[in-house]
XYZ file of C-alpha atoms in Angstrom:
557
model
C 121.756 134.415 132.076
C 120.781 136.992 129.550
C 119.244 140.362 130.687
C 119.145 142.912 128.771
C 117.347 142.578 125.625
C 118.310 145.044 122.151
C 115.250 144.137 119.683
C 115.619 145.951 115.945
C 112.520 146.805 114.627
C 109.139 147.561 115.974
C 106.983 145.249 113.387
C 105.012 143.372 113.990
C 107.731 140.877 114.961
C 109.300 143.578 116.615
C 106.680 144.099 118.844
C 105.597 140.540 120.177
C 109.841 140.148 120.676
C 109.091 143.079 123.049
C 106.326 141.516 124.457
C 108.236 137.989 125.495
C 111.207 140.057 126.720
C 108.376 141.339 128.978
C 106.695 137.583 129.571
C 110.418 136.389 131.153
C 111.596 139.086 133.179
C 114.109 140.547 130.366
C 114.292 143.806 129.195
C 113.846 145.150 126.394
C 114.975 148.604 124.181
C 113.317 148.595 121.038
C 115.340 150.635 117.843
C 112.997 151.776 115.233
C 114.369 153.741 112.689
C 111.064 155.233 111.871
C 108.604 157.350 114.140
C 106.027 154.672 114.673
C 105.107 151.831 114.920
C 103.617 149.481 112.213
C 106.958 147.957 110.491
C 105.418 148.264 106.223
C 101.802 148.165 107.705
C 102.075 152.212 108.781
C 100.716 153.820 105.902
C 102.406 156.462 104.031
C 101.655 158.598 100.876
C 105.520 158.206 99.634
C 108.700 155.714 100.492
C 110.885 158.498 100.277
C 111.995 157.295 102.929
C 113.602 153.842 101.877
C 110.638 151.853 103.880
C 108.789 148.859 102.677
C 105.467 149.781 102.844
C 101.875 148.497 102.723
C 99.389 150.826 99.585
C 96.541 152.747 99.782
C 93.681 149.867 99.282
C 95.552 146.139 100.390
C 93.273 144.394 102.252
C 95.199 141.289 104.689
C 94.430 138.000 102.565
C 94.469 136.202 106.076
C 91.245 136.255 108.415
C 91.640 137.517 111.460
C 91.276 135.421 113.700
C 93.913 133.409 112.833
C 96.331 136.910 111.687
C 96.057 137.537 115.737
C 98.064 137.526 118.762
C 97.397 134.231 120.624
C 96.791 135.811 123.843
C 95.357 139.721 122.262
C 92.211 138.091 119.591
C 90.451 141.068 117.670
C 87.222 142.678 119.267
C 84.400 140.971 117.696
C 82.950 143.598 115.328
C 86.776 143.707 113.381
C 86.129 142.059 109.848
C 87.907 138.856 109.263
C 89.553 140.089 105.883
C 90.333 143.927 106.902
C 92.507 147.345 106.080
C 95.777 147.867 106.418
C 94.579 150.943 108.298
C 92.275 148.606 110.303
C 95.719 146.552 110.872
C 97.515 149.178 111.862
C 94.333 150.029 114.713
C 95.040 146.884 115.945
C 99.116 146.454 116.438
C 98.524 150.022 118.446
C 96.019 148.591 120.722
C 98.343 145.626 120.946
C 100.871 147.846 121.956
C 98.777 150.170 124.436
C 96.976 147.001 126.012
C 100.465 145.661 127.086
C 102.930 148.954 127.352
C 104.773 148.251 124.910
C 105.093 151.417 123.467
C 107.538 152.952 126.791
C 110.435 149.912 125.673
C 110.619 152.062 122.183
C 113.391 153.865 120.385
C 111.679 156.292 118.238
C 113.285 157.006 114.504
C 117.024 155.415 115.837
C 118.145 153.225 113.246
C 120.939 150.816 114.700
C 124.554 151.156 112.811
C 126.371 148.041 114.065
C 126.619 144.401 115.809
C 129.340 143.453 116.843
C 130.370 140.524 119.388
C 131.832 142.469 122.182
C 135.154 140.963 123.226
C 134.374 138.929 125.972
C 131.565 136.773 123.678
C 133.127 133.909 124.191
C 132.208 133.299 127.397
C 129.146 136.347 128.049
C 127.317 136.325 124.394
C 127.027 139.656 125.377
C 126.858 141.856 122.342
C 128.339 146.102 121.288
C 125.051 147.868 119.875
C 125.874 150.894 117.709
C 123.062 153.825 117.354
C 121.947 156.876 115.712
C 119.174 159.005 116.034
C 119.367 162.669 114.819
C 123.055 162.845 113.744
C 124.176 161.375 117.440
C 125.650 158.197 117.731
C 125.453 155.536 120.703
C 126.264 152.743 121.934
C 126.069 150.031 124.041
C 126.683 146.109 125.334
C 123.338 143.713 125.430
C 122.827 140.182 126.389
C 120.975 139.189 123.670
C 119.512 140.729 120.259
C 116.563 140.179 118.479
C 116.151 140.912 114.564
C 112.616 141.715 113.437
C 113.264 143.643 109.798
C 111.704 140.938 107.903
C 111.554 140.312 104.601
C 110.546 143.085 103.158
C 114.007 145.396 103.239
C 115.816 145.567 99.032
C 113.233 145.788 96.600
C 113.930 143.364 93.783
C 114.854 144.933 90.154
C 116.622 142.791 87.960
C 116.347 144.826 85.120
C 119.516 143.570 83.790
C 117.663 140.327 82.767
C 115.463 142.140 80.851
C 117.787 143.270 76.945
C 116.744 147.250 76.105
C 115.454 147.707 78.936
C 118.012 151.067 78.761
C 116.107 152.099 75.569
C 112.610 151.975 77.110
C 111.304 155.610 77.615
C 108.293 154.787 79.640
C 108.038 154.720 83.190
C 110.151 152.080 85.388
C 108.395 151.339 89.098
C 108.818 148.571 91.432
C 106.047 148.393 93.111
C 107.399 149.688 96.689
C 106.912 152.539 95.107
C 103.515 151.561 94.197
C 100.974 153.834 96.570
C 97.512 154.610 94.767
C 95.623 154.449 90.879
C 96.606 158.045 90.754
C 97.838 159.475 87.690
C 97.611 156.473 86.356
C 94.570 157.364 83.994
C 94.971 156.520 80.592
C 98.066 154.983 80.716
C 99.138 151.309 79.396
C 100.333 149.718 82.220
C 102.561 146.315 82.074
C 103.396 145.018 86.111
C 105.916 142.176 85.710
C 105.131 138.804 88.826
C 102.551 137.306 89.666
C 102.369 137.423 93.304
C 100.564 138.951 96.135
C 101.168 142.235 95.146
C 101.369 142.132 91.468
C 97.483 140.532 91.739
C 96.462 142.776 93.836
C 98.351 146.003 92.090
C 96.780 144.910 88.222
C 93.565 144.398 89.685
C 92.982 148.719 90.425
C 95.233 149.574 87.806
C 92.411 148.426 85.998
C 89.750 150.085 87.194
C 91.790 153.747 85.993
C 94.345 152.791 83.912
C 93.178 152.125 79.422
C 94.803 148.907 79.703
C 97.118 146.226 82.166
C 99.557 143.865 81.065
C 100.418 141.370 83.514
C 103.423 138.956 82.309
C 103.896 136.254 84.575
C 106.779 133.384 83.641
C 105.311 130.532 86.632
C 101.520 131.477 86.392
C 99.846 131.224 90.034
C 96.408 128.917 91.437
C 94.479 132.042 92.718
C 92.420 131.285 95.503
C 89.806 133.843 97.455
C 89.026 134.852 100.577
C 86.388 133.103 101.556
C 85.266 128.794 100.990
C 82.324 127.131 100.544
C 78.813 128.322 102.321
C 80.404 132.109 102.909
C 83.081 131.688 105.094
C 86.870 132.376 105.933
C 88.664 129.946 103.502
C 91.973 130.361 105.602
C 90.084 129.219 108.913
C 87.844 126.254 106.738
C 90.811 124.255 105.703
C 94.166 124.834 108.470
C 93.013 122.020 110.917
C 94.847 119.313 112.236
C 93.246 116.805 110.510
C 93.054 117.585 107.393
C 97.468 118.231 108.691
C 97.505 114.658 109.326
C 95.246 113.304 106.339
C 98.458 115.430 104.448
C 100.974 113.997 106.200
C 99.959 109.740 105.175
C 98.308 110.575 101.580
C 101.507 110.233 99.134
C 101.217 113.668 97.639
C 100.647 113.030 94.263
C 97.313 111.972 95.285
C 96.990 115.497 97.074
C 98.180 117.343 94.775
C 95.488 115.503 92.583
C 92.672 116.620 94.309
C 93.768 119.548 94.707
C 94.633 120.917 91.415
C 91.225 118.877 89.919
C 89.422 121.596 92.830
C 90.682 124.846 91.531
C 90.442 124.361 88.374
C 86.442 123.213 88.996
C 86.430 126.504 90.461
C 88.138 128.635 87.893
C 89.942 126.775 84.664
C 93.304 128.423 85.240
C 94.285 126.971 81.752
C 91.436 128.965 79.611
C 92.803 131.998 81.459
C 96.071 131.558 80.757
C 97.025 131.011 84.951
C 98.258 127.964 85.418
C 101.555 126.732 86.113
C 104.181 126.366 83.615
C 106.017 123.143 83.594
C 108.641 122.392 85.538
C 108.020 124.939 87.719
C 106.929 125.098 91.704
C 103.027 125.805 92.699
C 102.647 129.366 93.819
C 99.513 130.433 95.465
C 98.110 134.280 95.472
C 95.258 135.467 97.077
C 92.944 137.372 94.557
C 88.517 137.675 94.690
C 88.566 139.871 91.416
C 91.563 138.953 88.635
C 89.621 135.922 87.652
C 86.545 138.634 86.464
C 89.060 141.348 85.513
C 90.094 138.693 83.144
C 87.436 137.951 82.225
C 85.621 141.083 81.441
C 89.191 142.025 79.374
C 90.872 145.175 81.643
C 93.975 142.575 82.789
C 95.437 140.937 79.788
C 97.674 137.739 80.745
C 100.761 137.672 79.223
C 103.967 134.738 78.984
C 107.107 136.549 80.268
C 108.845 138.895 78.360
C 111.630 138.838 75.825
C 112.717 141.889 74.911
C 111.782 145.995 75.476
C 111.831 148.640 72.977
C 111.758 152.898 73.500
C 108.114 152.142 73.674
C 106.794 148.732 73.418
C 108.140 144.870 75.372
C 108.597 141.313 73.342
C 106.862 138.781 74.461
C 108.608 135.017 74.644
C 105.602 133.598 72.553
C 106.078 135.990 69.993
C 103.339 139.004 70.267
C 103.762 142.696 70.554
C 102.252 145.256 72.432
C 103.193 148.870 71.646
C 102.815 152.074 73.094
C 103.263 150.321 76.440
C 103.037 154.018 78.844
C 104.378 153.207 82.468
C 105.741 148.839 83.677
C 106.247 148.158 87.464
C 108.252 144.686 88.643
C 106.083 142.919 91.183
C 110.345 141.133 91.665
C 110.021 140.652 95.666
C 112.776 141.648 98.119
C 115.149 141.137 98.961
C 116.830 140.066 102.469
C 119.888 142.202 104.453
C 121.743 142.414 107.660
C 124.189 145.780 106.624
C 125.020 146.103 110.852
C 126.478 142.916 111.793
C 129.489 141.704 110.980
C 131.090 139.061 108.304
C 130.810 136.442 108.398
C 127.767 136.603 110.578
C 126.289 138.921 107.908
C 127.018 136.266 104.656
C 125.358 133.591 107.250
C 122.312 134.670 107.903
C 120.793 135.872 104.894
C 121.051 132.056 103.872
C 117.911 129.916 105.276
C 119.717 126.667 105.591
C 122.701 127.701 108.795
C 118.960 129.344 110.694
C 118.494 126.080 113.072
C 114.175 126.499 112.432
C 114.662 129.482 110.626
C 115.471 131.380 114.462
C 119.040 130.211 115.403
C 122.159 131.373 113.567
C 124.247 128.062 113.737
C 127.847 129.216 113.593
C 127.116 131.071 117.356
C 129.475 129.562 120.363
C 126.644 131.021 122.645
C 122.657 131.380 121.346
C 121.948 135.066 121.878
C 121.391 136.735 119.135
C 117.918 135.297 116.986
C 116.299 136.106 113.200
C 112.708 136.394 114.027
C 110.336 136.455 110.816
C 112.535 136.207 108.601
C 110.281 132.764 107.573
C 107.733 132.241 104.500
C 104.852 130.262 105.801
C 101.786 128.282 104.579
C 99.914 130.934 106.644
C 99.696 133.862 109.126
C 103.493 135.287 109.968
C 102.698 136.988 112.566
C 101.743 133.772 114.558
C 104.818 132.141 113.598
C 107.149 135.401 114.387
C 105.553 134.777 118.013
C 106.176 131.805 118.686
C 109.723 132.429 117.040
C 109.672 135.373 120.317
C 108.119 132.989 122.329
C 110.785 130.221 121.726
C 114.392 132.628 121.511
C 113.516 134.094 125.027
C 113.449 131.293 127.051
C 116.800 129.854 125.152
C 118.694 133.367 126.221
C 117.207 132.481 129.754
C 119.035 129.546 129.000
C 115.350 127.431 130.062
C 115.744 125.917 126.108
C 118.554 124.239 124.879
C 119.223 124.136 121.477
C 122.317 121.217 119.639
C 125.726 122.954 120.186
C 127.248 124.844 116.595
C 129.808 122.572 115.627
C 126.824 119.639 115.375
C 124.608 122.415 113.927
C 127.512 124.322 111.608
C 128.350 121.059 110.548
C 124.854 118.892 109.375
C 124.114 122.682 107.087
C 127.036 122.495 105.886
C 126.812 119.549 104.720
C 122.881 119.838 103.342
C 124.517 122.555 100.932
C 126.834 120.636 99.557
C 124.782 117.892 99.581
C 122.474 120.693 97.699
C 125.689 122.015 94.917
C 125.621 118.188 94.196
C 122.543 118.182 92.770
C 121.008 114.731 95.089
C 119.434 116.943 97.976
C 116.698 119.908 96.613
C 116.888 123.220 98.166
C 114.297 124.153 100.240
C 114.384 126.883 102.032
C 113.634 129.535 100.075
C 110.191 127.386 100.710
C 107.359 127.838 102.406
C 106.662 125.937 105.707
C 103.699 123.985 106.251
C 101.332 126.418 109.323
C 101.060 123.370 112.267
C 103.974 120.935 111.676
C 106.151 124.761 111.780
C 104.007 126.010 114.946
C 103.668 122.775 116.530
C 107.897 122.388 116.261
C 107.870 125.367 118.216
C 105.358 124.601 120.579
C 107.022 121.579 121.560
C 110.330 123.007 122.016
C 108.888 125.728 125.121
C 106.705 123.307 126.277
C 103.517 125.013 125.202
C 102.131 122.324 122.403
C 98.686 121.331 122.986
C 98.155 117.174 123.602
C 95.017 116.390 121.320
C 94.758 112.865 123.284
C 95.042 114.389 126.681
C 92.336 117.100 125.864
C 89.929 114.887 124.424
C 90.091 113.061 128.008
C 90.139 115.978 130.641
C 88.116 118.831 127.994
C 85.853 116.442 124.599
C 84.077 119.896 123.804
C 87.323 122.005 123.724
C 89.151 118.796 121.738
C 86.957 118.660 119.474
C 87.571 122.154 118.644
C 91.395 121.494 118.481
C 91.835 118.984 116.295
C 88.215 119.385 113.658
C 88.523 123.188 113.580
C 90.201 125.305 112.894
C 94.744 125.748 113.885
C 94.210 129.489 115.891
C 96.514 130.538 117.443
C 94.940 130.517 120.874
C 95.498 126.624 121.023
C 99.390 127.298 122.082
C 98.305 128.842 125.267
C 96.381 126.177 126.232
C 99.622 124.846 128.305
C 102.755 124.800 129.290
C 105.068 128.790 129.813
C 102.716 131.374 128.519
C 99.510 129.421 129.027
C 96.837 132.096 129.003
C 93.893 131.663 131.350
C 91.286 133.110 128.003
C 92.766 130.053 125.622
C 89.984 128.323 126.062
C 86.996 130.744 125.399
C 89.237 132.040 122.723
C 89.039 128.914 121.218
C 85.705 127.711 122.022
C 83.896 131.493 120.751
C 86.774 132.215 117.594
C 82.900 131.550 114.902
C 81.168 134.112 116.810
C 83.219 136.413 116.161
C 83.972 135.629 113.044
C 79.969 135.973 112.151
C 79.918 139.093 114.603
C 80.950 142.040 111.495
C 78.204 139.595 109.008
C 75.200 140.190 111.387
C 74.194 143.358 110.438
C 71.098 143.242 108.412
C 68.839 140.353 110.872
C 65.705 139.547 108.539
C 62.510 138.461 110.349
C 61.383 135.591 111.093
C 65.214 134.769 108.861
C 64.903 130.631 108.799
C 67.604 129.271 110.885
C 69.550 126.188 111.083
C 68.914 123.818 114.461
C 72.433 124.523 116.142
C 72.625 120.779 115.408
C 72.603 120.354 112.137
C 75.304 123.534 111.935
C 77.284 121.619 113.846
C 76.250 118.301 111.209
C 77.624 120.895 108.580
C 81.059 122.261 109.802
C 82.057 118.670 111.722
C 80.095 115.557 110.042
C 82.373 115.498 107.173
C 85.870 116.154 109.206
C 85.026 113.378 111.921
C 83.607 109.915 109.175
C 86.140 111.127 107.045
C 88.773 111.141 109.409
C 87.676 107.919 111.311
C 87.540 106.176 108.074
C 90.659 106.888 107.166
C 92.722 105.686 110.230
C 90.353 102.343 109.390
C 90.798 101.896 106.334
C 95.168 102.097 107.237
C 94.749 99.897 109.869
C 92.989 97.719 107.211
C 95.595 97.956 104.431
C 93.904 99.294 101.555
C 93.711 102.555 102.495
C 95.206 104.999 99.561
C 92.572 102.238 97.173
C 89.856 103.114 99.369
C 90.868 107.142 98.756
C 91.202 106.931 95.197
C 88.063 104.581 94.828
C 85.007 106.334 98.147
C 86.700 109.397 99.461
C 88.567 111.727 96.333
C 85.402 114.090 95.681
C 84.232 114.218 99.468
C 87.495 115.317 101.090
C 88.669 117.188 97.922
C 87.008 120.488 98.956
C 88.899 120.552 102.308
C 92.675 119.955 100.822
C 93.934 123.315 99.283
C 96.702 124.488 100.020
C 96.099 128.785 100.805
C 99.672 129.593 99.381
């Protein structure tokens, strides 16, 4: 059984991995190459160390109740969506509360991770690290790699003819920290992810003009929903997940597009998805307004650069470009691993449940945090770490490596032949993925059983937001405070908003509030079940329920 565990990285995933090791009575040693915790959430003025960090103005796009550690809620006065500095404070509070810092070796780089000579019997790893120029070798029973997605900036210069003739400044969004130095400049931002949208909006306040070029377009979501409630709490619910599973995808897509264009006609704003491209979602409250005011101009895909201008696919030309910012994402790699493991881990199709490499005869190495979720990454990585540590201890089993490799290889071949689509890079459904991991642990809540034992709690679990606390109600890692955290999650949501109390203001009765929040879900869920059993489900949805369920069926990513 594994005892000593090496944790690579002290970011969001690394901190949860350390704690999960301690929860399972394992002995973690975390190696962090910087001088502090938080990974990319630790803001620095420059990126000279080569590490990806947040920019100064970044605000979270998943609300606090959906993006907390499952047994450590945010303080009630924390804003629902917070500045990066506030989120880092939360990570520090988490580390201090569970006394994690003493297990971290800062300013330590992992040079190599190789199989111990008797790996086939023990599953052990030789880990070589370097601290202040001095190398050290140690043997560990298991390894948790928590280096994440944002390791190497993707700067595809060769895909842009004429870029080497361009005389202006070229940056990757990794280097962007603040709008200082962009005053009066004409800036071209390439890409349309969350970072590209944020950078374009912020620069629009100081630059002479911002151009935003996209090949695909994107659906733009706001942080708040109808009534001002956090969008992620409104749409990430089990009853909606059930509805999405039984409705045809064509119906879901139609509802989604109809509702999103009802708020903002994406075609009019130059944001609509290019035909044949996958749908993509970004969270940005200000981008449509900037486009409306002309401070941000949407452009098609870039065709060619000249010394001072950019030519686009639609034939338009923008002259006198001063700065180009490539918001073109990142690539991930594992330079400290040996082949063939190094290459295999970069292919998600060969990672069992996005965690365990398929080719290892001993399941003592886990990749934590290399996931894309339609929701909080933190919640997903925590469950990954909880599962991985129990696998290390032999308390949870996974299929033999021969079977996993055969399945993954067959799938890869089908993809190469065009028989099957490659979905390994698609964002995973939040509730489905977390439920899958929780079921492996024994921590997935049983809704029918909850309704029998605790109807009030079951009501919140099924019809309310699927917050991380739900995975602490039962099984290993059960937290006594989980029930109360679920029942008070709306109190913590509203608390930071109650900074101005108006005397004699009319307040809705408690029953009215519950009817407003839960009435539609109950009626709709009941109708869906009845319609399904009677055989006219689909016709009923299209003819009678379309307008009523559409506000709830927006995917957030």
